[in-house]
Tab-separated table of C-alpha atoms in Angstrom:
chain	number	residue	atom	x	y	z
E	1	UNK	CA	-4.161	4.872	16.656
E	2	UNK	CA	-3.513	5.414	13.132
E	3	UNK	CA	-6.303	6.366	10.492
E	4	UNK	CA	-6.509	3.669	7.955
E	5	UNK	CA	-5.223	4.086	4.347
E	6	UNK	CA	-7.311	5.436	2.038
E	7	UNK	CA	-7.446	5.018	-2.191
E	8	UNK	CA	-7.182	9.003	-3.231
E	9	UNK	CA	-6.105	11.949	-0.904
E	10	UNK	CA	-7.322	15.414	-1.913
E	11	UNK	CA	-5.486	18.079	-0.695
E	12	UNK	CA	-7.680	21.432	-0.878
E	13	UNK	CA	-5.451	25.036	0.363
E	14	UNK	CA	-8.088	27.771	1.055
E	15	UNK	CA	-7.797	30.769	1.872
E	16	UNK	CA	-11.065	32.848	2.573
E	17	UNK	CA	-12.964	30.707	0.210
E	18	UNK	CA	-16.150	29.960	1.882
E	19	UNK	CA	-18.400	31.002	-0.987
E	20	UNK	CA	-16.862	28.692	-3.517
E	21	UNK	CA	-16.349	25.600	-0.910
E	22	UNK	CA	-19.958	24.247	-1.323
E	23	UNK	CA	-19.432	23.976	-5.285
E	24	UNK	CA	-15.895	22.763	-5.517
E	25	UNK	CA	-16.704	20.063	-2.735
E	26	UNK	CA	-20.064	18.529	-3.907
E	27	UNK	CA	-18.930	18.030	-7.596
E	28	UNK	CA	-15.227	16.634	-6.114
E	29	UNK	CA	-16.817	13.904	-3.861
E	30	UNK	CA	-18.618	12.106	-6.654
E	31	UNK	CA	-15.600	12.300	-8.741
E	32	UNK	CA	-13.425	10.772	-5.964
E	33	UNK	CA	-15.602	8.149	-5.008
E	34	UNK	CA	-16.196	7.199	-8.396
E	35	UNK	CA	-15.608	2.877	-8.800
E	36	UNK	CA	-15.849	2.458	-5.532
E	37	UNK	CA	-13.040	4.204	-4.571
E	38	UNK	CA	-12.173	5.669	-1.098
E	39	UNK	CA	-10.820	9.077	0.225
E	40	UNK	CA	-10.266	11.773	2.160
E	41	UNK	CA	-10.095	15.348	1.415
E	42	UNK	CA	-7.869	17.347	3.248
E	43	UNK	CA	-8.703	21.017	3.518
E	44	UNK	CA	-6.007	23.096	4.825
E	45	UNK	CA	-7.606	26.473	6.262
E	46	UNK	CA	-4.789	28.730	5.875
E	47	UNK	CA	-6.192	31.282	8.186
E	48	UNK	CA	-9.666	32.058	6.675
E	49	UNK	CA	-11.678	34.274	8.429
E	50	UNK	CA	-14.824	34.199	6.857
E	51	UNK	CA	-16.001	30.543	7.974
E	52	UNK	CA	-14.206	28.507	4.963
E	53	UNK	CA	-14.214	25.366	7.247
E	54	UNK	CA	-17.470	25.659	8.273
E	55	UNK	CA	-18.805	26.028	4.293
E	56	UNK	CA	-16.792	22.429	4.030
E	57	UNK	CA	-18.493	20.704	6.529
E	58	UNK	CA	-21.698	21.840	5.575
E	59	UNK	CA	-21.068	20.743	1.892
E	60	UNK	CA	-19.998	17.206	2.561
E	61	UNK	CA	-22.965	16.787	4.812
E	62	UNK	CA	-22.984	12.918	5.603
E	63	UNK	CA	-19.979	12.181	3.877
E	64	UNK	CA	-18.122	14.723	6.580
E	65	UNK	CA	-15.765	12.178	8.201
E	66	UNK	CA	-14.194	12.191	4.841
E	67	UNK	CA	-12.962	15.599	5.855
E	68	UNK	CA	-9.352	16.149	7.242
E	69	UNK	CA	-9.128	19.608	8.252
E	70	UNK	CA	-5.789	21.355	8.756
E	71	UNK	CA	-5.667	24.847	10.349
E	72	UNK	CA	-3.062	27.418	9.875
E	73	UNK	CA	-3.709	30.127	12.624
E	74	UNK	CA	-1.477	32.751	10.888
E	75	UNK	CA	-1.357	33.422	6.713
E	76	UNK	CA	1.666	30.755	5.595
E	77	UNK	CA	1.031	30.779	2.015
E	78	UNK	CA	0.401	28.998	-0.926
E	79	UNK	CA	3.200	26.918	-1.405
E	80	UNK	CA	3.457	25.779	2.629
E	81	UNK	CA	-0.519	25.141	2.788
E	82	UNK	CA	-0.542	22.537	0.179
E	83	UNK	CA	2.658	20.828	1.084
E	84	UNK	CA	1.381	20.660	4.470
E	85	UNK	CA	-1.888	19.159	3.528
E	86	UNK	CA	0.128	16.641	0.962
E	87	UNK	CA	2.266	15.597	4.294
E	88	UNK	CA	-1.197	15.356	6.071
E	89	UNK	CA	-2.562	12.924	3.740
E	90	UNK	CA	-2.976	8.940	4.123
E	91	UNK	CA	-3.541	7.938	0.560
E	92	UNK	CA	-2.251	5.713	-1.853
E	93	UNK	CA	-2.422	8.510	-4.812
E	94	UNK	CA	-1.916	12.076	-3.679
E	95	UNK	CA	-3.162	15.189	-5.411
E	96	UNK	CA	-4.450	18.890	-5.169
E	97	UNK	CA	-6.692	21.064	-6.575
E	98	UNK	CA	-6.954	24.726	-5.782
E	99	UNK	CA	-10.391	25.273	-3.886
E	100	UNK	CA	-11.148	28.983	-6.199
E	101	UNK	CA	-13.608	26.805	-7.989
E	102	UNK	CA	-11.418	27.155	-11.280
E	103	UNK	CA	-10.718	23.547	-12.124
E	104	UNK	CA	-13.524	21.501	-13.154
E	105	UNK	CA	-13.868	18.360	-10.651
E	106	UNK	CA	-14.260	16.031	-13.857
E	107	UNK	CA	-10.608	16.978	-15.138
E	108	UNK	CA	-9.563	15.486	-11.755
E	109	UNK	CA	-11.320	12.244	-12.607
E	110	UNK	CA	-9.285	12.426	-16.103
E	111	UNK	CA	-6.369	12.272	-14.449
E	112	UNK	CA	-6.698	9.903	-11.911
E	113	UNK	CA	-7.202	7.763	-14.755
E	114	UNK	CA	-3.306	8.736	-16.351
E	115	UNK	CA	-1.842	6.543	-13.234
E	116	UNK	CA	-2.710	4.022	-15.027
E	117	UNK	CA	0.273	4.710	-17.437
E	118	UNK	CA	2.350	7.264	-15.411
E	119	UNK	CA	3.285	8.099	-11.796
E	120	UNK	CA	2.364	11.740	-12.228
E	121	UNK	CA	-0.400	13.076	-14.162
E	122	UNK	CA	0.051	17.382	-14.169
E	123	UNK	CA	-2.689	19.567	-15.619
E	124	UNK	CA	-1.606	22.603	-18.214
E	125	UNK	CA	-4.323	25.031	-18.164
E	126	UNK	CA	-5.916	25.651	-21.164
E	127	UNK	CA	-6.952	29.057	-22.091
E	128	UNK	CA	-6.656	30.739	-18.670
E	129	UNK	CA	-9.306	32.752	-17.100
E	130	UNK	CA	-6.817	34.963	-15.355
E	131	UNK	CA	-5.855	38.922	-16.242
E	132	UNK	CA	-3.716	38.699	-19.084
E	133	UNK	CA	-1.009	40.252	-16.523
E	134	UNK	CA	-1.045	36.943	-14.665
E	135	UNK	CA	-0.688	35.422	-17.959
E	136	UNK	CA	2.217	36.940	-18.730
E	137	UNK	CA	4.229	36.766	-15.686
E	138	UNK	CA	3.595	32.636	-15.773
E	139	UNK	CA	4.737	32.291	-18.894
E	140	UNK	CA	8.181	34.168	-18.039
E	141	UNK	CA	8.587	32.254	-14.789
E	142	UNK	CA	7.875	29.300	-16.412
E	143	UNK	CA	10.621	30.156	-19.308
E	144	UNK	CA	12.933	30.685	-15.634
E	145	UNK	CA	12.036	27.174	-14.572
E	146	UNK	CA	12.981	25.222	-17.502
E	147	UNK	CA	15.739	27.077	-18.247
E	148	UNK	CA	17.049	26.721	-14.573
E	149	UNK	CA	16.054	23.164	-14.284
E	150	UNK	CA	16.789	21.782	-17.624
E	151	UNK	CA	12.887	20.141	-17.574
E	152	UNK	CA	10.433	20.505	-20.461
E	153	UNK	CA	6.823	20.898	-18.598
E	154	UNK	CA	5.002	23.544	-19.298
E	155	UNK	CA	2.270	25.578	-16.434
E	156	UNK	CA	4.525	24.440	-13.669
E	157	UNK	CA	2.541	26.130	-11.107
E	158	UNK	CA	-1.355	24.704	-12.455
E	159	UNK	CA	-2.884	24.106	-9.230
E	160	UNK	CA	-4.051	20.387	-10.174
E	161	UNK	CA	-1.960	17.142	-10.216
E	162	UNK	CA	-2.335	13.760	-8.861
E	163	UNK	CA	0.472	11.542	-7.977
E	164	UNK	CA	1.430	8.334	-6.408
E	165	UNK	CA	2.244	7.886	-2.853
E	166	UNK	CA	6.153	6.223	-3.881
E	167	UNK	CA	6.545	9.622	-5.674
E	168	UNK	CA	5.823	11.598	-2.928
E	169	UNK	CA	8.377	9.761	-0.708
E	170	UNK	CA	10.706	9.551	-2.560
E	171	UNK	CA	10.752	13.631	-3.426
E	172	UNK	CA	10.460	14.671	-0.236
E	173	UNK	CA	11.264	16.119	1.641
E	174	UNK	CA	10.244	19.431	-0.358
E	175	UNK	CA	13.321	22.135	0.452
E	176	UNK	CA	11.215	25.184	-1.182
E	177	UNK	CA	8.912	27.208	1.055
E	178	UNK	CA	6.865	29.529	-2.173
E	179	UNK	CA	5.722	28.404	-5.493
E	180	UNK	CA	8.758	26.714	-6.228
E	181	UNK	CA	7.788	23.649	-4.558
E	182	UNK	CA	6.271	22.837	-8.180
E	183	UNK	CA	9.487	22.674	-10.156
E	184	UNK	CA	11.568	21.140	-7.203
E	185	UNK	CA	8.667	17.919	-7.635
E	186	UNK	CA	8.909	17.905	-11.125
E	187	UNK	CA	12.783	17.916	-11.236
E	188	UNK	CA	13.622	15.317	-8.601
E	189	UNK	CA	10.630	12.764	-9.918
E	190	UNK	CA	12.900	13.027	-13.541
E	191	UNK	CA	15.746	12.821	-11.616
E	192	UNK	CA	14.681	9.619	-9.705
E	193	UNK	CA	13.065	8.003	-12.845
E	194	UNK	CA	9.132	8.555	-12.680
E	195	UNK	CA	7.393	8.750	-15.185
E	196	UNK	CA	5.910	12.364	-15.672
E	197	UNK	CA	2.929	13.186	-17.886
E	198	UNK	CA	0.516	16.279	-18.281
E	199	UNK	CA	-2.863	16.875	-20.013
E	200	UNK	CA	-4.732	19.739	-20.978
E	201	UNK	CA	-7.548	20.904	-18.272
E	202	UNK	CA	-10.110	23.316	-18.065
E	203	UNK	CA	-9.446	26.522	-16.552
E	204	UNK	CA	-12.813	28.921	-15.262
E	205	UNK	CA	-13.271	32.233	-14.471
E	206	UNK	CA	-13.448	32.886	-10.586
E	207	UNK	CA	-16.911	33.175	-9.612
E	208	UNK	CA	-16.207	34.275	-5.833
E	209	UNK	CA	-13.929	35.092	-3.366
E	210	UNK	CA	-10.712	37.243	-4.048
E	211	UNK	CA	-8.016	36.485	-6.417
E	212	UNK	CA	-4.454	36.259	-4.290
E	213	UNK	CA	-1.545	35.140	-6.585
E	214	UNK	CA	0.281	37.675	-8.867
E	215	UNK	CA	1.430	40.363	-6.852
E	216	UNK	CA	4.772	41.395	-7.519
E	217	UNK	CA	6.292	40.444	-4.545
E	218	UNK	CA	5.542	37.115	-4.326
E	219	UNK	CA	6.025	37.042	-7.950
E	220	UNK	CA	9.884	38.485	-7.467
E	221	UNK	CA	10.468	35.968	-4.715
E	222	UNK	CA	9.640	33.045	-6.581
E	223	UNK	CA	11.963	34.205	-9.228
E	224	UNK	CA	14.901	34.802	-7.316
E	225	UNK	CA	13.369	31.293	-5.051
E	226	UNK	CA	13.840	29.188	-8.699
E	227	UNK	CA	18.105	30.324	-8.946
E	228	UNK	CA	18.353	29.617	-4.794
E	229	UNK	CA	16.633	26.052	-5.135
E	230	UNK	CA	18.160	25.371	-8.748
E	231	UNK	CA	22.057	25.791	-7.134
E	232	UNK	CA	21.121	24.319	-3.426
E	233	UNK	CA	19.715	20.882	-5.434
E	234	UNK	CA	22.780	21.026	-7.829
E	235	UNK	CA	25.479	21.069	-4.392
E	236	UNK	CA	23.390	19.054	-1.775
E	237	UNK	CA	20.630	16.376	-3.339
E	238	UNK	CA	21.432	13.473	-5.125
E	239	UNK	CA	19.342	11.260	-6.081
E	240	UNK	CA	18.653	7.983	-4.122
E	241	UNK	CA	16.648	4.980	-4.997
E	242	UNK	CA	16.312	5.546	-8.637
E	243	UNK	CA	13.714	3.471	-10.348
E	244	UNK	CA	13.568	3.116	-14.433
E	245	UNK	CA	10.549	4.764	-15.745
E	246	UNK	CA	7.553	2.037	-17.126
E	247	UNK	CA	7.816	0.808	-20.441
């Protein structure tokens, strides 16, 4: 039998982040459960070994049957972890939040409250607390992206967004298996006529755990992922359904 709908779905990737789980997840509960609201977080365990899961369930305590846990028994990634937790998820507004502890739960609550006026509300980190190495390579991808995509957003890749559930249908499915998956959501909801918004949001320094994203590798396979998505869209999506954006 089917789970029952919830208000707000959370999708959490982790990746050996068990010392940062019982912070991220206590200040995130009160925020989602905020006027009543209910929800689900969905963790998806992308092959931690150092008890990540475990550190969840101990955090939510009684609230633990708010907990969907999905478990990736080899390393997939970034990209594939949260679209697999998005896919997982039985809301009627979708989001994610990275679970490093670098986004401040409250920003979430901030915008949650932007669906009132938009069908995607998109963070744009402000000041980042990365290596100024990671800095730089974002803001060259992120000249890539709009270049390749003809779209205006800025910090594609911040790992904190909320969207509705009619947005995520209609985008889907998602073609790109790395970081690209960003772009590919932001060009298809302008595309199909949502209305797309971002704010400013907190960005804080990592206070545990190890840092993963901005090795060159990945970072040259998104690059050359952007032109491969960019020219696949262009010959085999069109899009269906289009809906005018709100007044």
């Amino acid at each position: 039998m089917a789970l029952p709908e919830v208000d707000v779905s959370l999708t959490i990737p982790a990746h050996n982040e068990a010392e940062n789980m019982g912070r991220v997840l206590q200040d995130v509960m009160a925020v989602l459960a905020e006027g009543g609201r209910t929800y689900e977080i969905v963790l998806v365990d992308d092959a931690s070994q150092d008890g990540t899961v475990a550190a969840a369930r101990a955090a939510m305590g009684e609230y633990a049957q708010n907990l969907t846990v999905v478990t990736h028994r080899q390393q997939r990634g970034y990209a594939i972890t949260v679209c697999d937790g998005l896919r997982a998820s039985r809301g009627k507004v979708l989001a994610f939040m990275d679970g490093d502890g670098q986004f401040d739960p409250h920003d979430l609550s901030m915008l949650l409250a932007g669906l009132d006026h938009a069908d995607m509300v998109a963070g744009i980190r402000n000041r980042r607390a990365d290596p100024w190495y990671r800095s730089f390579v974002s803001g060259v991808y992120n000249r890539v992206v709009r270049v390749a995509f003809g779209i205006r957003e800025l910090d594609f890749d911040c790992g904190l967004k909320v969207f509705t559930r009619e947005l995520w249908d209609a985008v889907t499915p998602i073609r790109a298996r790395s970081a690209v998956f960003n772009p590919e959501m932001f060009f298809k909801a302008h595309r199909l006529g949502f209305r797309v918004v971002q704010v400013r949001v907190q960005h804080l320094p990592r206070l545990a755990g190890r840092r993963s994203g901005g090795r060159l590798i990945p970072v040259a396979r998104a690059m050359r992922d952007v032109i491969r998505l960019r020219v696949s869209l262009a010959m085999n999506w069109r899009p269906e359904g289009a809906r005018r954006e709100r007044a």
